[in-house]
């Protein structure tokens, strides 16, 4: 009998990376993904683990229906819909820190996404702790985005949150298995 294992929230890793973090963005390596920013020790890194800043219900990372073109040729009798671009949606809500000068993941999240038109790859790995190093054979998903105008997420009797919103670049790498 197969064991039923649950995929818990703590087993999701979410990274933001500058495009320059990868020699070949269509073939990232485990070493490139593991070269992550850390205050005081690795501040030149261009990959950021933002997993612990994100709220569970404010996290959207999905492929959506492809855009289509309805141009017909003279050989086609009926209506046509040819897929053109694969579309996707990414939005992330994160918690805000009480102190705007503390070195922590909440302020890192805010600092990364507070501007407009900054390019990033948003990378997700399912399985294993978000502090576990990336390894050959693991599957990741990468979506290319540019930052859009962020929003403040304010609700009654809840912590103040920051909403990062994004525009698609059309670049995606879905279910990519790390080979190096």
PDB file of C-alpha atoms in Angstrom:
ATOM      1  CA  UNK A   1       0.000   0.000   0.000  1.00  0.00           C
ATOM      2  CA  UNK A   2       1.363   3.440  -0.944  1.00  0.00           C
ATOM      3  CA  UNK A   3       1.921   5.917   1.836  1.00  0.00           C
ATOM      4  CA  UNK A   4      -0.043   9.129   1.587  1.00  0.00           C
ATOM      5  CA  UNK A   5       2.278  12.036   2.288  1.00  0.00           C
ATOM      6  CA  UNK A   6       1.049  15.593   2.618  1.00  0.00           C
ATOM      7  CA  UNK A   7       2.834  18.506   0.994  1.00  0.00           C
ATOM      8  CA  UNK A   8       2.978  21.059   3.784  1.00  0.00           C
ATOM      9  CA  UNK A   9       3.385  24.801   3.345  1.00  0.00           C
ATOM     10  CA  UNK A  10       6.817  24.713   4.937  1.00  0.00           C
ATOM     11  CA  UNK A  11       7.921  22.565   2.006  1.00  0.00           C
ATOM     12  CA  UNK A  12       7.663  25.363  -0.550  1.00  0.00           C
ATOM     13  CA  UNK A  13      10.626  27.515  -1.500  1.00  0.00           C
ATOM     14  CA  UNK A  14      10.097  30.863  -3.238  1.00  0.00           C
ATOM     15  CA  UNK A  15      13.082  32.746  -4.626  1.00  0.00           C
ATOM     16  CA  UNK A  16      13.419  36.031  -6.467  1.00  0.00           C
ATOM     17  CA  UNK A  17      16.456  36.371  -8.701  1.00  0.00           C
ATOM     18  CA  UNK A  18      17.903  39.058 -10.890  1.00  0.00           C
ATOM     19  CA  UNK A  19      18.191  37.869 -14.504  1.00  0.00           C
ATOM     20  CA  UNK A  20      21.995  38.241 -14.275  1.00  0.00           C
ATOM     21  CA  UNK A  21      22.099  35.534 -11.588  1.00  0.00           C
ATOM     22  CA  UNK A  22      22.108  32.870 -14.307  1.00  0.00           C
ATOM     23  CA  UNK A  23      24.628  32.293 -17.077  1.00  0.00           C
ATOM     24  CA  UNK A  24      21.807  30.638 -19.059  1.00  0.00           C
ATOM     25  CA  UNK A  25      18.337  31.461 -17.673  1.00  0.00           C
ATOM     26  CA  UNK A  26      16.813  28.554 -19.605  1.00  0.00           C
ATOM     27  CA  UNK A  27      19.179  26.149 -17.831  1.00  0.00           C
ATOM     28  CA  UNK A  28      19.835  27.356 -14.274  1.00  0.00           C
ATOM     29  CA  UNK A  29      22.115  25.277 -12.089  1.00  0.00           C
ATOM     30  CA  UNK A  30      21.768  24.178  -8.499  1.00  0.00           C
ATOM     31  CA  UNK A  31      24.950  26.121  -7.691  1.00  0.00           C
ATOM     32  CA  UNK A  32      23.448  29.342  -9.090  1.00  0.00           C
ATOM     33  CA  UNK A  33      20.236  28.836  -7.095  1.00  0.00           C
ATOM     34  CA  UNK A  34      22.231  28.103  -3.930  1.00  0.00           C
ATOM     35  CA  UNK A  35      24.274  31.321  -4.226  1.00  0.00           C
ATOM     36  CA  UNK A  36      21.717  33.208  -2.118  1.00  0.00           C
ATOM     37  CA  UNK A  37      21.853  36.632  -0.529  1.00  0.00           C
ATOM     38  CA  UNK A  38      22.630  36.744   3.192  1.00  0.00           C
ATOM     39  CA  UNK A  39      23.127  39.888   5.247  1.00  0.00           C
ATOM     40  CA  UNK A  40      26.759  40.344   6.246  1.00  0.00           C
ATOM     41  CA  UNK A  41      28.127  37.254   4.499  1.00  0.00           C
ATOM     42  CA  UNK A  42      26.870  37.072   0.898  1.00  0.00           C
ATOM     43  CA  UNK A  43      25.480  40.503   0.086  1.00  0.00           C
ATOM     44  CA  UNK A  44      26.637  40.400  -3.566  1.00  0.00           C
ATOM     45  CA  UNK A  45      24.408  37.428  -4.402  1.00  0.00           C
ATOM     46  CA  UNK A  46      21.564  37.951  -6.862  1.00  0.00           C
ATOM     47  CA  UNK A  47      19.204  35.205  -5.629  1.00  0.00           C
ATOM     48  CA  UNK A  48      16.924  35.942  -2.668  1.00  0.00           C
ATOM     49  CA  UNK A  49      15.003  33.423  -0.558  1.00  0.00           C
ATOM     50  CA  UNK A  50      11.777  35.276   0.260  1.00  0.00           C
ATOM     51  CA  UNK A  51       9.774  32.220   1.359  1.00  0.00           C
ATOM     52  CA  UNK A  52       9.361  33.214   5.002  1.00  0.00           C
ATOM     53  CA  UNK A  53       8.136  36.732   4.173  1.00  0.00           C
ATOM     54  CA  UNK A  54       5.128  35.512   2.184  1.00  0.00           C
ATOM     55  CA  UNK A  55       1.647  35.026   3.532  1.00  0.00           C
ATOM     56  CA  UNK A  56      -0.085  31.781   2.640  1.00  0.00           C
ATOM     57  CA  UNK A  57      -3.290  33.356   1.345  1.00  0.00           C
ATOM     58  CA  UNK A  58      -1.523  36.169  -0.534  1.00  0.00           C
ATOM     59  CA  UNK A  59       0.516  33.979  -2.853  1.00  0.00           C
ATOM     60  CA  UNK A  60      -0.479  33.467  -6.502  1.00  0.00           C
ATOM     61  CA  UNK A  61       1.799  31.638  -8.936  1.00  0.00           C
ATOM     62  CA  UNK A  62      -0.087  30.024 -11.804  1.00  0.00           C
ATOM     63  CA  UNK A  63      -0.142  29.376 -15.501  1.00  0.00           C
ATOM     64  CA  UNK A  64      -3.351  30.630 -17.081  1.00  0.00           C
ATOM     65  CA  UNK A  65      -5.067  30.106 -20.420  1.00  0.00           C
ATOM     66  CA  UNK A  66      -2.940  30.873 -23.455  1.00  0.00           C
ATOM     67  CA  UNK A  67      -3.696  33.946 -25.494  1.00  0.00           C
ATOM     68  CA  UNK A  68      -5.069  33.099 -28.912  1.00  0.00           C
ATOM     69  CA  UNK A  69      -5.081  34.500 -32.421  1.00  0.00           C
ATOM     70  CA  UNK A  70      -8.245  34.141 -34.504  1.00  0.00           C
ATOM     71  CA  UNK A  71      -6.723  34.961 -37.890  1.00  0.00           C
ATOM     72  CA  UNK A  72      -8.094  32.639 -40.579  1.00  0.00           C
ATOM     73  CA  UNK A  73      -6.474  31.638 -43.811  1.00  0.00           C
ATOM     74  CA  UNK A  74      -8.493  31.211 -46.988  1.00  0.00           C
ATOM     75  CA  UNK A  75      -8.239  27.444 -46.517  1.00  0.00           C
ATOM     76  CA  UNK A  76     -10.010  27.413 -43.151  1.00  0.00           C
ATOM     77  CA  UNK A  77     -13.768  27.142 -43.220  1.00  0.00           C
ATOM     78  CA  UNK A  78     -14.789  27.730 -39.600  1.00  0.00           C
ATOM     79  CA  UNK A  79     -13.554  29.809 -36.719  1.00  0.00           C
ATOM     80  CA  UNK A  80     -10.019  29.191 -35.516  1.00  0.00           C
ATOM     81  CA  UNK A  81      -8.159  29.873 -32.305  1.00  0.00           C
ATOM     82  CA  UNK A  82      -4.423  29.393 -32.501  1.00  0.00           C
ATOM     83  CA  UNK A  83      -2.512  29.589 -29.206  1.00  0.00           C
ATOM     84  CA  UNK A  84       0.063  32.386 -29.210  1.00  0.00           C
ATOM     85  CA  UNK A  85       1.534  33.198 -25.810  1.00  0.00           C
ATOM     86  CA  UNK A  86       1.435  31.219 -22.590  1.00  0.00           C
ATOM     87  CA  UNK A  87       0.190  33.587 -19.915  1.00  0.00           C
ATOM     88  CA  UNK A  88       0.682  33.391 -16.183  1.00  0.00           C
ATOM     89  CA  UNK A  89      -0.021  35.324 -13.027  1.00  0.00           C
ATOM     90  CA  UNK A  90       2.254  36.119 -10.128  1.00  0.00           C
ATOM     91  CA  UNK A  91       1.416  38.169  -7.045  1.00  0.00           C
ATOM     92  CA  UNK A  92       3.012  37.963  -3.630  1.00  0.00           C
ATOM     93  CA  UNK A  93       1.892  39.451  -0.319  1.00  0.00           C
ATOM     94  CA  UNK A  94       4.457  39.663   2.445  1.00  0.00           C
ATOM     95  CA  UNK A  95       4.544  40.898   5.991  1.00  0.00           C
ATOM     96  CA  UNK A  96       6.067  44.255   6.923  1.00  0.00           C
ATOM     97  CA  UNK A  97       8.641  44.688   9.675  1.00  0.00           C
ATOM     98  CA  UNK A  98       8.009  47.061  12.563  1.00  0.00           C
ATOM     99  CA  UNK A  99      11.445  48.623  11.994  1.00  0.00           C
ATOM    100  CA  UNK A 100      12.225  49.718   8.441  1.00  0.00           C
ATOM    101  CA  UNK A 101      15.980  49.487   9.095  1.00  0.00           C
ATOM    102  CA  UNK A 102      16.257  45.921  10.442  1.00  0.00           C
ATOM    103  CA  UNK A 103      18.071  43.334   8.321  1.00  0.00           C
ATOM    104  CA  UNK A 104      15.428  40.672   7.905  1.00  0.00           C
ATOM    105  CA  UNK A 105      13.376  38.846   5.317  1.00  0.00           C
ATOM    106  CA  UNK A 106      10.371  41.209   5.645  1.00  0.00           C
ATOM    107  CA  UNK A 107      12.442  44.293   4.794  1.00  0.00           C
ATOM    108  CA  UNK A 108      14.302  42.364   2.101  1.00  0.00           C
ATOM    109  CA  UNK A 109      10.963  41.492   0.462  1.00  0.00           C
ATOM    110  CA  UNK A 110       9.871  45.142   0.642  1.00  0.00           C
ATOM    111  CA  UNK A 111      13.181  46.477  -0.708  1.00  0.00           C
ATOM    112  CA  UNK A 112      13.212  44.075  -3.659  1.00  0.00           C
ATOM    113  CA  UNK A 113       9.734  44.873  -4.930  1.00  0.00           C
ATOM    114  CA  UNK A 114       9.003  48.485  -3.921  1.00  0.00           C
ATOM    115  CA  UNK A 115      10.068  49.932  -7.282  1.00  0.00           C
ATOM    116  CA  UNK A 116       8.486  49.693 -10.719  1.00  0.00           C
ATOM    117  CA  UNK A 117       9.879  47.879 -13.788  1.00  0.00           C
ATOM    118  CA  UNK A 118      12.569  45.880 -12.016  1.00  0.00           C
ATOM    119  CA  UNK A 119      13.136  42.534 -13.776  1.00  0.00           C
ATOM    120  CA  UNK A 120      13.139  39.283 -11.782  1.00  0.00           C
ATOM    121  CA  UNK A 121      12.741  35.575 -12.096  1.00  0.00           C
ATOM    122  CA  UNK A 122      10.319  34.239  -9.469  1.00  0.00           C
ATOM    123  CA  UNK A 123      11.297  30.640  -8.769  1.00  0.00           C
ATOM    124  CA  UNK A 124       9.304  28.000  -6.885  1.00  0.00           C
ATOM    125  CA  UNK A 125      10.376  24.572  -5.671  1.00  0.00           C
ATOM    126  CA  UNK A 126       7.924  22.170  -4.033  1.00  0.00           C
ATOM    127  CA  UNK A 127       9.301  19.639  -1.590  1.00  0.00           C
ATOM    128  CA  UNK A 128      11.800  19.915   1.210  1.00  0.00           C
ATOM    129  CA  UNK A 129      12.444  22.715   3.639  1.00  0.00           C
ATOM    130  CA  UNK A 130      12.918  26.186   2.162  1.00  0.00           C
ATOM    131  CA  UNK A 131      16.388  26.232   3.734  1.00  0.00           C
ATOM    132  CA  UNK A 132      17.432  22.982   2.047  1.00  0.00           C
ATOM    133  CA  UNK A 133      20.016  23.509  -0.731  1.00  0.00           C
ATOM    134  CA  UNK A 134      18.959  22.969  -4.327  1.00  0.00           C
ATOM    135  CA  UNK A 135      20.251  19.730  -5.861  1.00  0.00           C
ATOM    136  CA  UNK A 136      20.493  17.987  -9.203  1.00  0.00           C
ATOM    137  CA  UNK A 137      17.260  16.136  -9.986  1.00  0.00           C
ATOM    138  CA  UNK A 138      14.933  18.609  -8.258  1.00  0.00           C
ATOM    139  CA  UNK A 139      12.139  20.269 -10.250  1.00  0.00           C
ATOM    140  CA  UNK A 140      11.632  24.030 -10.267  1.00  0.00           C
ATOM    141  CA  UNK A 141       9.326  26.512 -11.958  1.00  0.00           C
ATOM    142  CA  UNK A 142      10.555  29.932 -13.076  1.00  0.00           C
ATOM    143  CA  UNK A 143       8.447  32.851 -14.300  1.00  0.00           C
ATOM    144  CA  UNK A 144       9.939  36.054 -15.693  1.00  0.00           C
ATOM    145  CA  UNK A 145       8.363  39.245 -14.356  1.00  0.00           C
ATOM    146  CA  UNK A 146       8.844  42.982 -14.037  1.00  0.00           C
ATOM    147  CA  UNK A 147       7.645  44.703 -10.896  1.00  0.00           C
ATOM    148  CA  UNK A 148       4.488  46.792 -11.115  1.00  0.00           C
ATOM    149  CA  UNK A 149       3.075  49.318  -8.684  1.00  0.00           C
ATOM    150  CA  UNK A 150       3.022  47.647  -5.257  1.00  0.00           C
ATOM    151  CA  UNK A 151       0.100  47.957  -2.882  1.00  0.00           C
ATOM    152  CA  UNK A 152      -0.300  48.102   0.875  1.00  0.00           C
ATOM    153  CA  UNK A 153      -2.511  45.286   2.128  1.00  0.00           C
ATOM    154  CA  UNK A 154      -4.360  46.538   5.184  1.00  0.00           C
ATOM    155  CA  UNK A 155      -7.146  44.615   6.886  1.00  0.00           C
ATOM    156  CA  UNK A 156      -8.882  45.108  10.217  1.00  0.00           C
ATOM    157  CA  UNK A 157      -7.003  43.580  13.153  1.00  0.00           C
ATOM    158  CA  UNK A 158      -4.238  42.069  11.043  1.00  0.00           C
ATOM    159  CA  UNK A 159      -0.582  42.764  10.471  1.00  0.00           C
ATOM    160  CA  UNK A 160       0.360  45.326   7.850  1.00  0.00           C
ATOM    161  CA  UNK A 161       1.364  43.654   4.613  1.00  0.00           C
ATOM    162  CA  UNK A 162       3.043  44.661   1.369  1.00  0.00           C
ATOM    163  CA  UNK A 163       1.667  43.430  -1.941  1.00  0.00           C
ATOM    164  CA  UNK A 164       4.152  42.893  -4.753  1.00  0.00           C
ATOM    165  CA  UNK A 165       2.473  42.951  -8.148  1.00  0.00           C
ATOM    166  CA  UNK A 166       4.076  41.960 -11.416  1.00  0.00           C
ATOM    167  CA  UNK A 167       3.846  42.240 -15.190  1.00  0.00           C
ATOM    168  CA  UNK A 168       4.707  39.188 -17.271  1.00  0.00           C
ATOM    169  CA  UNK A 169       7.759  39.178 -19.514  1.00  0.00           C
ATOM    170  CA  UNK A 170       6.622  36.065 -21.388  1.00  0.00           C
ATOM    171  CA  UNK A 171       9.644  34.090 -20.202  1.00  0.00           C
ATOM    172  CA  UNK A 172       8.908  30.886 -18.356  1.00  0.00           C
ATOM    173  CA  UNK A 173      10.525  27.622 -17.451  1.00  0.00           C
ATOM    174  CA  UNK A 174       7.924  25.231 -16.025  1.00  0.00           C
ATOM    175  CA  UNK A 175       8.776  21.912 -14.381  1.00  0.00           C
ATOM    176  CA  UNK A 176      12.451  22.162 -15.171  1.00  0.00           C
ATOM    177  CA  UNK A 177      14.632  19.420 -13.693  1.00  0.00           C
ATOM    178  CA  UNK A 178      18.018  20.644 -12.475  1.00  0.00           C
ATOM    179  CA  UNK A 179      20.743  18.745 -14.334  1.00  0.00           C
ATOM    180  CA  UNK A 180      23.805  20.616 -13.102  1.00  0.00           C
TER     181      UNK A 180
END
